């Protein structure tokens, strides 16, 4: 319908607006129409600020407007028009005070002068004086109801008040009556993006519609693409998110947030190469972007580059000292370094900054199991305090369930885990799914896994399609409702306080009987979990360790191990061919604390000429290797007796390395579980030390189940004697090596069918019987009306010395720039540095004069060249920019106009038969000449030979800025640019910059907004603490 048939949107008096004219520097509020020449480059000074006058109009601190400067013959409508035109000229020149003076003089001559009312409203709107803006813009609208400019101003007033829906209505009306008004379309697009940000939480589909409509009106609006990418990522539509992020950096090559978020998505897809490239690009756009520094640290930690990870993460917390997430990831990093005290210190610092954060609190609980000389009851208190706080945040648990309390019926068993893929837990839950009695039990699998592989597909094949439920990323309440809808009788959680667990679901008690099993070696602390499955060796009856769950002690061993399908053969004893005994450990370094190092060193001293092979991810770092070596040197063990290995490329290769080990040494007080099973599978005996907690006795129950209890030591002296005894009997050790694998495969540890049918399922049926007979389900108990302290029962990390920083600041790794010789050897041309543009002989006179003047002051783009060449411009190298550009090229990612990819060649030459796309500007390089042609149109740029790729702060031909049409060349400077760019005088819509420069069309309503936008996606927490 036409605008006349629609009632205009309601206007609201501005809230809390200042009375005076105040320059806010918001280019999106620049009006269109008669203020097309309005410039934002001349902000008001204090002497120019305007204050309310006596008669309701504006007067100035330097004197009130008067008719003194108006000739008598100028009176009347014609004179008013002349004054408006003069005001327009003053506005274009940046003289706001003088412009407002002339507009008010025009209104004194002709109070119904539409242009004067409109332009005064525009000035007030840009300056943030919404009261004045509303007064004059509404009057202009009343004078010209079909004025797109007046409607656009009224939309800007509503937008400035946060009334985005009303503003959208005004902008839409402006676009209908003025379809060629680019400013109104841009403003409408920006306002629609704001509406989308408001809708995204409650109405994601509505937000998508807003973003898409914004792109209809402004197809190059990078902010719309960005926020559409954020929304798609939050909805789990990663492919669509990546498309929109790529479009974001196409139209805003300096958008660090988009590169960062692409890196997050690629990391979730386990494409670490692309992830790292995106993070590096984000860091080049914003070297102080703490989130990208954090994410780079996480990525480097994942691939074992621990030194680089420490530098990135320490830099992140130096830039942002309250960035809690970075401290959590520093804790993960120090864990991999083997520095458990510092890891705890990071976790506890993160908890102080973000008490409600789940990950650091659970990482801290996990780390407590590795501490030496800590009271087990104090560890239990920490778990209980966490559970109480956690349960309060989630809300009340269910107390009624849609199940029938009937004994001897077919039971529905649900298993919830994040580890249904090739993960250590998968080797122990495999038998539960494969061998369950289908006549007595119906199994449901709830997967919270972030990745899937062939093991995932195998687990899916064990249950009907309708019984496999993907719950990754779903809210706890929603998952609990799914479990209740499936009428689950017994829910078994398999992760405990390890990565990506769903203890939040268990805390809501979606099933009447709940158990914890396999994934964690201590209590969950949750009162909503009824039982913990264990055995009499790992948790003897006389144990003093405290749990919130009731223990269910299985006969024999409480675990059942399913070996990998493909395993290497067991080789002969390495000592027979080496002439010395090799001890080995494949444990994580967090388990190898100083007491463990001291005990292993004792063993090596007792066995002369013996060696120690240690395999761990952390040994990718030479710093970690040297630290580990120094710890043994302090115990008298020479470096040549240590062999340190990093990760193997595959599981098969990992197992193959056991053929280099004669005897394995277990850790304490946290014994190995999966590692010990793999060690025994490869015929290597394990010497372990049985302690007084569950975690310190897992090795004992495994060795007992296999039939090797003689390798279990009661104290450190016995540990040394058993290791020395085995090393001194090589014939017996060789015979044992050949028999351990058959012993293990034929033992109860690997008897999946017998374990499930004879021990595990009867235990579940017994607990169901107790529930049916009236045993009350366990519930969370609260100690008082207030939640416990987040660090209760107190910090576990030892205090730092007075004045010592929690993290020593480090700089990120420097960018290595190849030398010119190496660059040419690889076929990579010399890189562009800073640019100095010189006017050529064919350039327009005004532009030539401008550039030559700039050159006298040091050049437009950094270093000035010593001489000019007619018809060409010189590109000089600037060392400050060269490393940045080189690093960008090394990443292999590019953005140029329609997507041209290639390398920057240092010479740009203008074809003699066609005008240059940059209006007679040409460029050449001070480096070794390499010809390049830039074609006059963007379509031809795609076929340029050699191909073109802009890098660094200056890019040629990116169509994201627009000439102002002033008729003269001017210099445009963007907030993210370190140097200005020349815009030619011929109106060609090109600038030498990436994001929308400040010479966008007057009245533009958005375009690309620099900086972090509301609703932008934040990087993920990264490592969550899985240490199994």
Coordinates of N, CA, C and O in Angstrom, one line a residue, residues 16-165:
X16 N 16.2 10.8 28.3 CA 17.5 11.2 28.8 C 18.5 11.8 27.8 O 19.7 11.6 27.8
X17 N 18.0 12.6 26.9 CA 18.8 13.2 25.8 C 19.4 14.5 26.4 O 18.8 15.3 27.1
X18 N 20.7 14.8 26.0 CA 21.2 16.1 26.4 C 20.6 17.3 25.7 O 20.0 17.1 24.6
X19 N 20.6 18.4 26.4 CA 20.0 19.6 25.8 C 20.8 20.2 24.7 O 20.2 20.8 23.8
X20 N 22.1 20.1 24.7 CA 22.9 20.7 23.7 C 23.3 19.8 22.6 O 23.1 18.6 22.6
X21 N 23.8 20.4 21.5 CA 24.3 19.7 20.4 C 25.6 19.0 20.7 O 26.5 19.6 21.1
X22 N 25.7 17.7 20.5 CA 26.9 16.9 20.9 C 27.2 16.0 19.8 O 26.4 15.2 19.3
X23 N 28.5 16.1 19.3 CA 29.0 15.3 18.2 C 29.2 13.9 18.7 O 30.1 13.7 19.6
X24 N 28.5 12.9 18.2 CA 28.7 11.5 18.6 C 29.5 10.7 17.7 O 29.9 9.6 18.0
X25 N 29.8 11.2 16.5 CA 30.7 10.5 15.6 C 30.0 9.2 15.1 O 30.7 8.2 14.9
X26 N 28.7 9.2 14.8 CA 28.0 8.0 14.3 C 27.7 8.2 12.8 O 26.7 8.8 12.4
X27 N 28.5 7.7 11.9 CA 28.3 7.9 10.5 C 27.0 7.4 10.0 O 26.4 7.8 9.0
X28 N 26.4 6.3 10.7 CA 25.2 5.8 10.2 C 24.0 6.7 10.4 O 22.9 6.5 9.8
X29 N 24.2 7.8 11.1 CA 23.1 8.7 11.4 C 23.2 9.9 10.5 O 22.4 10.9 10.6
X30 N 24.1 10.0 9.5 CA 24.2 11.1 8.7 C 23.0 11.1 7.7 O 22.7 10.1 7.1
X31 N 22.3 12.2 7.7 CA 21.0 12.2 6.9 C 21.4 12.4 5.4 O 22.5 12.7 5.0
X32 N 20.4 12.1 4.6 CA 20.5 12.3 3.1 C 19.9 13.5 2.6 O 19.6 14.4 3.4
X33 N 19.6 13.6 1.3 CA 18.8 14.7 0.8 C 19.7 16.0 0.7 O 20.8 15.9 0.2
X34 N 19.3 17.0 1.3 CA 20.0 18.3 1.1 C 21.3 18.4 1.9 O 22.0 19.3 1.7
X35 N 21.6 17.3 2.7 CA 22.9 17.3 3.4 C 23.8 16.3 2.8 O 24.6 15.6 3.5
X36 N 23.7 16.1 1.5 CA 24.5 15.0 0.9 C 26.0 15.3 1.0 O 26.8 14.4 0.9
X37 N 26.3 16.6 1.2 CA 27.7 16.9 1.3 C 28.2 17.0 2.7 O 29.3 17.4 3.0
X38 N 27.4 16.5 3.6 CA 27.7 16.6 5.1 C 29.0 15.8 5.3 O 29.2 14.7 4.8
X39 N 29.9 16.3 6.1 CA 31.2 15.6 6.4 C 31.3 15.4 7.9 O 31.0 16.3 8.7
X40 N 31.8 14.2 8.2 CA 32.0 13.9 9.6 C 33.4 14.1 10.0 O 33.8 13.8 11.1
X41 N 34.2 14.7 9.1 CA 35.6 14.9 9.4 C 35.9 16.1 10.3 O 37.1 16.3 10.7
X42 N 34.9 16.9 10.6 CA 35.2 18.2 11.3 C 34.3 18.2 12.6 O 33.2 18.8 12.6
X43 N 34.7 17.5 13.7 CA 33.9 17.5 14.9 C 33.9 18.9 15.5 O 34.8 19.7 15.3
X44 N 32.8 19.2 16.3 CA 32.7 20.5 16.9 C 33.8 20.6 18.0 O 34.2 19.6 18.7
X45 N 34.2 21.8 18.2 CA 35.1 22.1 19.3 C 34.2 22.6 20.5 O 33.0 22.8 20.3
X46 N 34.8 22.8 21.7 CA 34.0 23.2 22.8 C 33.4 24.6 22.5 O 32.3 24.9 23.0
X47 N 34.1 25.5 21.8 CA 33.6 26.8 21.5 C 32.4 26.8 20.6 O 31.6 27.7 20.5
X48 N 32.3 25.7 19.8 CA 31.2 25.6 18.8 C 30.0 24.9 19.3 O 29.0 24.9 18.5
X49 N 30.0 24.4 20.4 CA 28.8 23.6 20.9 C 27.6 24.5 21.1 O 27.7 25.7 21.5
X50 N 26.5 24.0 20.8 CA 25.2 24.8 20.7 C 24.4 24.5 22.0 O 24.4 23.4 22.5
X51 N 23.8 25.5 22.5 CA 22.9 25.4 23.7 C 21.5 25.9 23.4 O 21.3 26.6 22.4
X52 N 20.5 25.4 24.2 CA 19.1 25.8 23.9 C 19.0 27.3 24.0 O 19.6 28.0 24.9
X53 N 18.2 27.9 23.1 CA 18.0 29.4 23.1 C 16.7 29.7 23.9 O 16.0 28.9 24.4
X54 N 16.4 31.0 23.9 CA 15.3 31.5 24.7 C 14.0 31.2 23.9 O 13.0 31.0 24.6
X55 N 14.0 31.2 22.6 CA 12.7 31.1 21.8 C 12.5 29.7 21.3 O 11.7 29.5 20.4
X56 N 13.2 28.7 21.9 CA 13.0 27.3 21.5 C 13.8 26.9 20.3 O 13.8 25.8 20.0
X57 N 14.6 27.9 19.7 CA 15.5 27.5 18.7 C 16.9 27.4 19.3 O 17.1 27.5 20.5
X58 N 17.9 27.2 18.5 CA 19.3 27.1 18.9 C 20.0 28.4 18.9 O 19.9 29.2 18.0
X59 N 20.8 28.7 20.0 CA 21.7 29.8 20.0 C 23.1 29.3 20.3 O 23.2 28.1 20.6
X60 N 24.1 30.1 20.2 CA 25.4 29.7 20.3 C 26.2 30.4 21.4 O 25.9 31.5 21.8
X61 N 27.1 29.7 21.9 CA 27.9 30.2 23.0 C 28.7 31.5 22.6 O 29.0 32.3 23.4
X62 N 28.9 31.6 21.2 CA 29.7 32.7 20.7 C 28.7 33.8 20.2 O 29.2 34.8 19.6
X63 N 27.4 33.7 20.4 CA 26.5 34.7 20.0 C 25.3 34.1 19.3 O 25.4 33.1 18.6
X64 N 24.1 34.7 19.5 CA 22.9 34.2 18.9 C 22.8 34.5 17.4 O 23.4 35.5 17.0
X65 N 22.1 33.7 16.6 CA 22.0 34.0 15.2 C 21.1 35.3 15.1 O 20.2 35.5 15.8
X66 N 21.4 36.0 14.1 CA 20.7 37.2 13.8 C 20.5 37.4 12.3 O 21.1 36.7 11.5
X67 N 19.8 38.5 12.0 CA 19.6 38.8 10.6 C 20.7 39.8 10.1 O 20.6 40.3 9.0
X68 N 21.7 40.0 11.0 CA 22.6 41.0 10.6 C 23.3 40.7 9.3 O 23.7 41.6 8.6
X69 N 23.6 39.4 9.0 CA 24.3 39.1 7.8 C 23.4 38.8 6.6 O 23.9 38.4 5.6
X70 N 22.1 39.1 6.7 CA 21.2 38.8 5.6 C 20.8 40.1 5.0 O 20.3 41.0 5.6
X71 N 21.0 40.2 3.7 CA 20.7 41.4 3.0 C 19.1 41.5 2.9 O 18.4 40.5 2.9
X72 N 18.6 42.7 3.0 CA 17.2 42.9 2.9 C 16.5 42.3 1.7 O 15.4 41.8 1.8
X73 N 17.2 42.3 0.5 CA 16.6 41.7 -0.6 C 16.5 40.2 -0.6 O 15.9 39.6 -1.4
X74 N 17.2 39.6 0.5 CA 17.1 38.1 0.6 C 15.9 37.7 1.3 O 15.7 36.5 1.4
X75 N 15.1 38.6 1.8 CA 13.9 38.2 2.6 C 12.9 37.5 1.7 O 12.8 37.8 0.5
X76 N 12.1 36.5 2.3 CA 11.2 35.8 1.5 C 11.7 34.4 1.2 O 12.8 34.0 1.5
X77 N 10.8 33.6 0.5 CA 11.2 32.2 0.2 C 12.4 32.1 -0.6 O 13.3 31.2 -0.4
X78 N 12.6 33.0 -1.6 CA 13.9 32.9 -2.4 C 15.1 33.2 -1.5 O 16.1 32.5 -1.7
X79 N 15.0 34.1 -0.6 CA 16.1 34.4 0.3 C 16.4 33.2 1.2 O 17.5 32.9 1.5
X80 N 15.3 32.6 1.7 CA 15.5 31.4 2.5 C 16.2 30.3 1.8 O 17.1 29.6 2.3
X81 N 15.9 30.1 0.5 CA 16.5 29.0 -0.3 C 18.0 29.3 -0.4 O 18.9 28.4 -0.4
X82 N 18.3 30.6 -0.6 CA 19.8 31.0 -0.7 C 20.5 30.7 0.6 O 21.6 30.2 0.6
X83 N 19.8 31.0 1.7 CA 20.4 30.7 3.0 C 20.6 29.2 3.3 O 21.6 28.8 3.8
X84 N 19.7 28.4 2.8 CA 19.8 27.0 3.0 C 21.0 26.5 2.1 O 21.7 25.6 2.6
X85 N 21.1 27.0 0.9 CA 22.2 26.6 0.1 C 23.5 27.0 0.7 O 24.5 26.2 0.7
X86 N 23.6 28.2 1.3 CA 24.8 28.6 2.0 C 25.1 27.7 3.2 O 26.2 27.3 3.4
X87 N 24.0 27.3 3.9 CA 24.2 26.4 5.0 C 24.7 25.0 4.6 O 25.5 24.4 5.2
X88 N 24.2 24.6 3.4 CA 24.7 23.3 2.9 C 26.2 23.4 2.6 O 26.9 22.4 2.9
X89 N 26.6 24.5 2.0 CA 28.0 24.6 1.7 C 28.9 24.6 3.0 O 30.0 24.0 3.1
X90 N 28.4 25.3 4.0 CA 29.1 25.4 5.3 C 29.1 24.0 5.9 O 30.1 23.6 6.6
X91 N 28.0 23.2 5.8 CA 28.0 21.9 6.3 C 29.0 21.0 5.6 O 29.7 20.2 6.3
X92 N 29.1 21.1 4.3 CA 30.0 20.3 3.6 C 31.5 20.7 4.0 O 32.4 19.8 3.9
X93 N 31.7 21.9 4.3 CA 33.0 22.4 4.8 C 33.3 22.0 6.2 O 34.4 22.2 6.7
X94 N 32.3 21.5 6.9 CA 32.5 21.1 8.3 C 32.2 22.2 9.3 O 32.4 22.0 10.5
X95 N 31.6 23.3 8.9 CA 31.3 24.4 9.8 C 29.9 24.2 10.3 O 28.9 24.8 9.7
X96 N 29.7 23.4 11.3 CA 28.3 23.1 11.7 C 27.7 24.3 12.3 O 26.5 24.6 12.2
X97 N 28.4 25.1 13.1 CA 27.9 26.3 13.8 C 27.4 27.2 12.7 O 26.2 27.7 12.8
X98 N 28.2 27.5 11.7 CA 27.8 28.4 10.7 C 26.6 27.9 9.9 O 25.7 28.6 9.5
X99 N 26.6 26.6 9.6 CA 25.5 26.0 8.9 C 24.1 26.1 9.7 O 23.1 26.6 9.1
X100 N 24.2 25.8 11.0 CA 23.0 25.9 11.8 C 22.5 27.4 11.8 O 21.3 27.7 11.8
X101 N 23.5 28.3 11.9 CA 23.2 29.8 11.9 C 22.3 30.1 10.6 O 21.3 30.8 10.7
X102 N 22.8 29.6 9.4 CA 22.1 30.0 8.2 C 20.7 29.3 8.1 O 19.8 29.9 7.6
X103 N 20.6 28.1 8.6 CA 19.3 27.4 8.6 C 18.3 28.1 9.5 O 17.1 28.3 9.1
X104 N 18.7 28.6 10.6 CA 17.8 29.4 11.5 C 17.5 30.7 10.9 O 16.3 31.2 11.0
X105 N 18.4 31.3 10.2 CA 18.1 32.6 9.5 C 17.1 32.3 8.4 O 16.2 33.1 8.2
X106 N 17.2 31.2 7.7 CA 16.2 30.8 6.7 C 14.8 30.7 7.3 O 13.8 31.1 6.7
X107 N 14.8 30.0 8.5 CA 13.5 29.8 9.1 C 12.9 31.2 9.6 O 11.7 31.3 9.7
X108 N 13.7 32.1 10.0 CA 13.2 33.4 10.3 C 12.5 34.1 9.1 O 11.5 34.8 9.3
X109 N 13.1 33.9 7.9 CA 12.5 34.4 6.7 C 11.3 33.6 6.3 O 10.3 34.2 5.8
X110 N 11.4 32.3 6.4 CA 10.3 31.4 5.9 C 10.1 30.3 6.9 O 10.8 29.2 6.7
X111 N 9.2 30.4 7.9 CA 9.1 29.3 8.9 C 8.6 28.0 8.3 O 8.8 27.0 8.9
X112 N 8.1 28.0 7.0 CA 7.7 26.8 6.4 C 8.7 26.2 5.5 O 8.4 25.4 4.6
X113 N 10.0 26.6 5.6 CA 11.0 26.1 4.7 C 11.4 24.7 5.1 O 12.0 24.4 6.2
X114 N 11.0 23.8 4.2 CA 11.2 22.4 4.5 C 12.7 22.0 4.6 O 13.1 21.3 5.5
X115 N 13.5 22.5 3.7 CA 14.9 22.1 3.7 C 15.6 22.6 5.0 O 16.5 21.8 5.5
X116 N 15.3 23.8 5.5 CA 15.9 24.2 6.7 C 15.5 23.3 7.9 O 16.4 23.0 8.7
X117 N 14.2 23.0 8.0 CA 13.8 22.1 9.1 C 14.5 20.8 9.0 O 14.9 20.2 10.0
X118 N 14.5 20.2 7.8 CA 15.1 18.9 7.6 C 16.6 18.9 8.0 O 17.1 18.0 8.7
X119 N 17.3 19.9 7.5 CA 18.8 19.9 7.8 C 19.1 20.2 9.2 O 20.1 19.7 9.8
X120 N 18.3 21.0 9.9 CA 18.5 21.2 11.3 C 18.2 19.9 12.1 O 18.9 19.6 13.0
X121 N 17.2 19.2 11.7 CA 16.9 17.9 12.3 C 18.1 16.9 12.0 O 18.4 16.1 12.9
X122 N 18.6 17.0 10.8 CA 19.7 16.1 10.5 C 21.0 16.4 11.4 O 21.6 15.5 11.9
X123 N 21.3 17.7 11.5 CA 22.4 18.1 12.3 C 22.2 17.6 13.8 O 23.1 17.1 14.4
X124 N 21.1 17.9 14.3 CA 20.8 17.5 15.7 C 20.9 16.0 15.9 O 21.3 15.5 16.9
X125 N 20.4 15.3 14.9 CA 20.4 13.8 15.0 C 21.8 13.3 15.0 O 22.1 12.4 15.8
X126 N 22.6 13.8 14.1 CA 24.0 13.3 14.1 C 24.7 13.7 15.4 O 25.5 12.9 15.9
X127 N 24.4 14.8 15.9 CA 25.1 15.3 17.2 C 24.5 14.6 18.4 O 25.1 14.7 19.5
X128 N 23.4 13.8 18.3 CA 22.9 13.2 19.4 C 21.8 14.0 20.2 O 21.4 13.5 21.3
X129 N 21.5 15.2 19.7 CA 20.5 16.0 20.4 C 19.1 15.5 19.9 O 18.5 16.1 19.0
X130 N 18.5 14.5 20.5 CA 17.3 13.9 19.9 C 16.1 14.8 20.1 O 15.2 14.7 19.3
X131 N 16.1 15.6 21.2 CA 15.0 16.5 21.4 C 14.9 17.4 20.2 O 13.8 17.6 19.6
X132 N 16.0 18.1 19.8 CA 15.9 19.0 18.7 C 15.7 18.2 17.4 O 15.0 18.7 16.5
X133 N 16.3 17.1 17.3 CA 16.1 16.3 16.0 C 14.6 16.0 15.8 O 14.1 16.1 14.7
X134 N 14.0 15.6 16.9 CA 12.5 15.2 16.8 C 11.7 16.5 16.4 O 10.8 16.4 15.6
X135 N 12.0 17.6 17.1 CA 11.3 18.8 16.8 C 11.3 19.2 15.4 O 10.3 19.4 14.7
X136 N 12.5 19.3 14.8 CA 12.7 19.7 13.4 C 12.3 18.7 12.4 O 11.7 19.0 11.4
X137 N 12.6 17.4 12.7 CA 12.3 16.4 11.7 C 10.8 16.1 11.6 O 10.3 15.9 10.5
X138 N 10.1 16.2 12.7 CA 8.7 16.0 12.7 C 8.0 17.2 11.9 O 7.1 17.0 11.2
X139 N 8.6 18.4 12.2 CA 8.0 19.6 11.4 C 8.3 19.4 9.9 O 7.4 19.7 9.1
X140 N 9.5 18.9 9.5 CA 9.8 18.7 8.1 C 8.8 17.6 7.5 O 8.4 17.8 6.4
X141 N 8.5 16.6 8.3 CA 7.6 15.5 7.8 C 6.2 16.1 7.6 O 5.5 15.7 6.7
X142 N 5.8 17.0 8.5 CA 4.5 17.6 8.4 C 4.4 18.5 7.1 O 3.4 18.5 6.4
X143 N 5.5 19.1 6.8 CA 5.6 20.0 5.6 C 5.6 19.1 4.3 O 5.0 19.5 3.3
X144 N 6.3 18.0 4.4 CA 6.5 17.1 3.2 C 6.2 15.7 3.6 O 7.2 14.9 3.9
X145 N 5.0 15.2 3.7 CA 4.7 13.9 4.2 C 5.3 12.8 3.3 O 5.4 11.6 3.7
X146 N 5.7 13.1 2.0 CA 6.3 12.1 1.2 C 7.8 12.2 1.1 O 8.4 11.7 0.1
X147 N 8.4 12.9 2.0 CA 9.8 13.1 2.0 C 10.5 11.8 2.5 O 10.4 11.5 3.7
X148 N 11.3 11.2 1.7 CA 12.1 10.0 2.2 C 13.1 10.5 3.2 O 13.4 9.7 4.2
X149 N 13.7 11.7 3.0 CA 14.7 12.2 3.9 C 14.1 12.4 5.3 O 14.7 12.1 6.3
X150 N 12.9 13.0 5.4 CA 12.3 13.2 6.7 C 12.0 11.9 7.4 O 12.2 11.8 8.6
X151 N 11.4 11.0 6.6 CA 11.1 9.7 7.2 C 12.4 9.0 7.7 O 12.4 8.4 8.8
X152 N 13.5 9.1 6.9 CA 14.7 8.5 7.4 C 15.2 9.1 8.7 O 15.7 8.4 9.5
X153 N 15.1 10.5 8.8 CA 15.5 11.1 10.0 C 14.7 10.6 11.2 O 15.2 10.4 12.3
X154 N 13.4 10.5 11.0 CA 12.5 10.0 12.1 C 12.9 8.6 12.5 O 12.8 8.2 13.6
X155 N 13.2 7.8 11.4 CA 13.7 6.4 11.7 C 15.0 6.5 12.5 O 15.2 5.7 13.5
X156 N 15.9 7.4 12.2 CA 17.1 7.5 12.9 C 16.9 7.9 14.4 O 17.6 7.4 15.3
X157 N 15.9 8.7 14.6 CA 15.6 9.1 16.0 C 15.1 7.9 16.8 O 15.5 7.7 18.0
X158 N 14.2 7.1 16.2 CA 13.7 5.9 16.9 C 14.8 4.9 17.1 O 14.9 4.3 18.2
X159 N 15.7 4.8 16.1 CA 16.8 3.9 16.3 C 17.7 4.3 17.4 O 18.2 3.5 18.2
X160 N 18.0 5.6 17.5 CA 18.9 6.1 18.6 C 18.3 5.8 19.9 O 19.0 5.7 20.9
X161 N 16.9 5.7 20.0 CA 16.3 5.4 21.3 C 16.2 3.9 21.6 O 15.7 3.5 22.6
X162 N 16.6 3.1 20.6 CA 16.5 1.7 20.8 C 15.2 1.1 20.4 O 14.9 -0.1 20.6
X163 N 14.3 1.9 19.7 CA 13.0 1.5 19.2 C 13.2 1.0 17.8 O 12.7 1.6 16.8
X164 N 13.8 -0.2 17.7 CA 14.2 -0.6 16.4 C 13.0 -1.0 15.5 O 13.0 -0.8 14.3
X165 N 12.0 -1.6 16.1 CA 10.8 -2.0 15.2 C 10.2 -0.8 14.6 O 9.8 -0.8 13.5

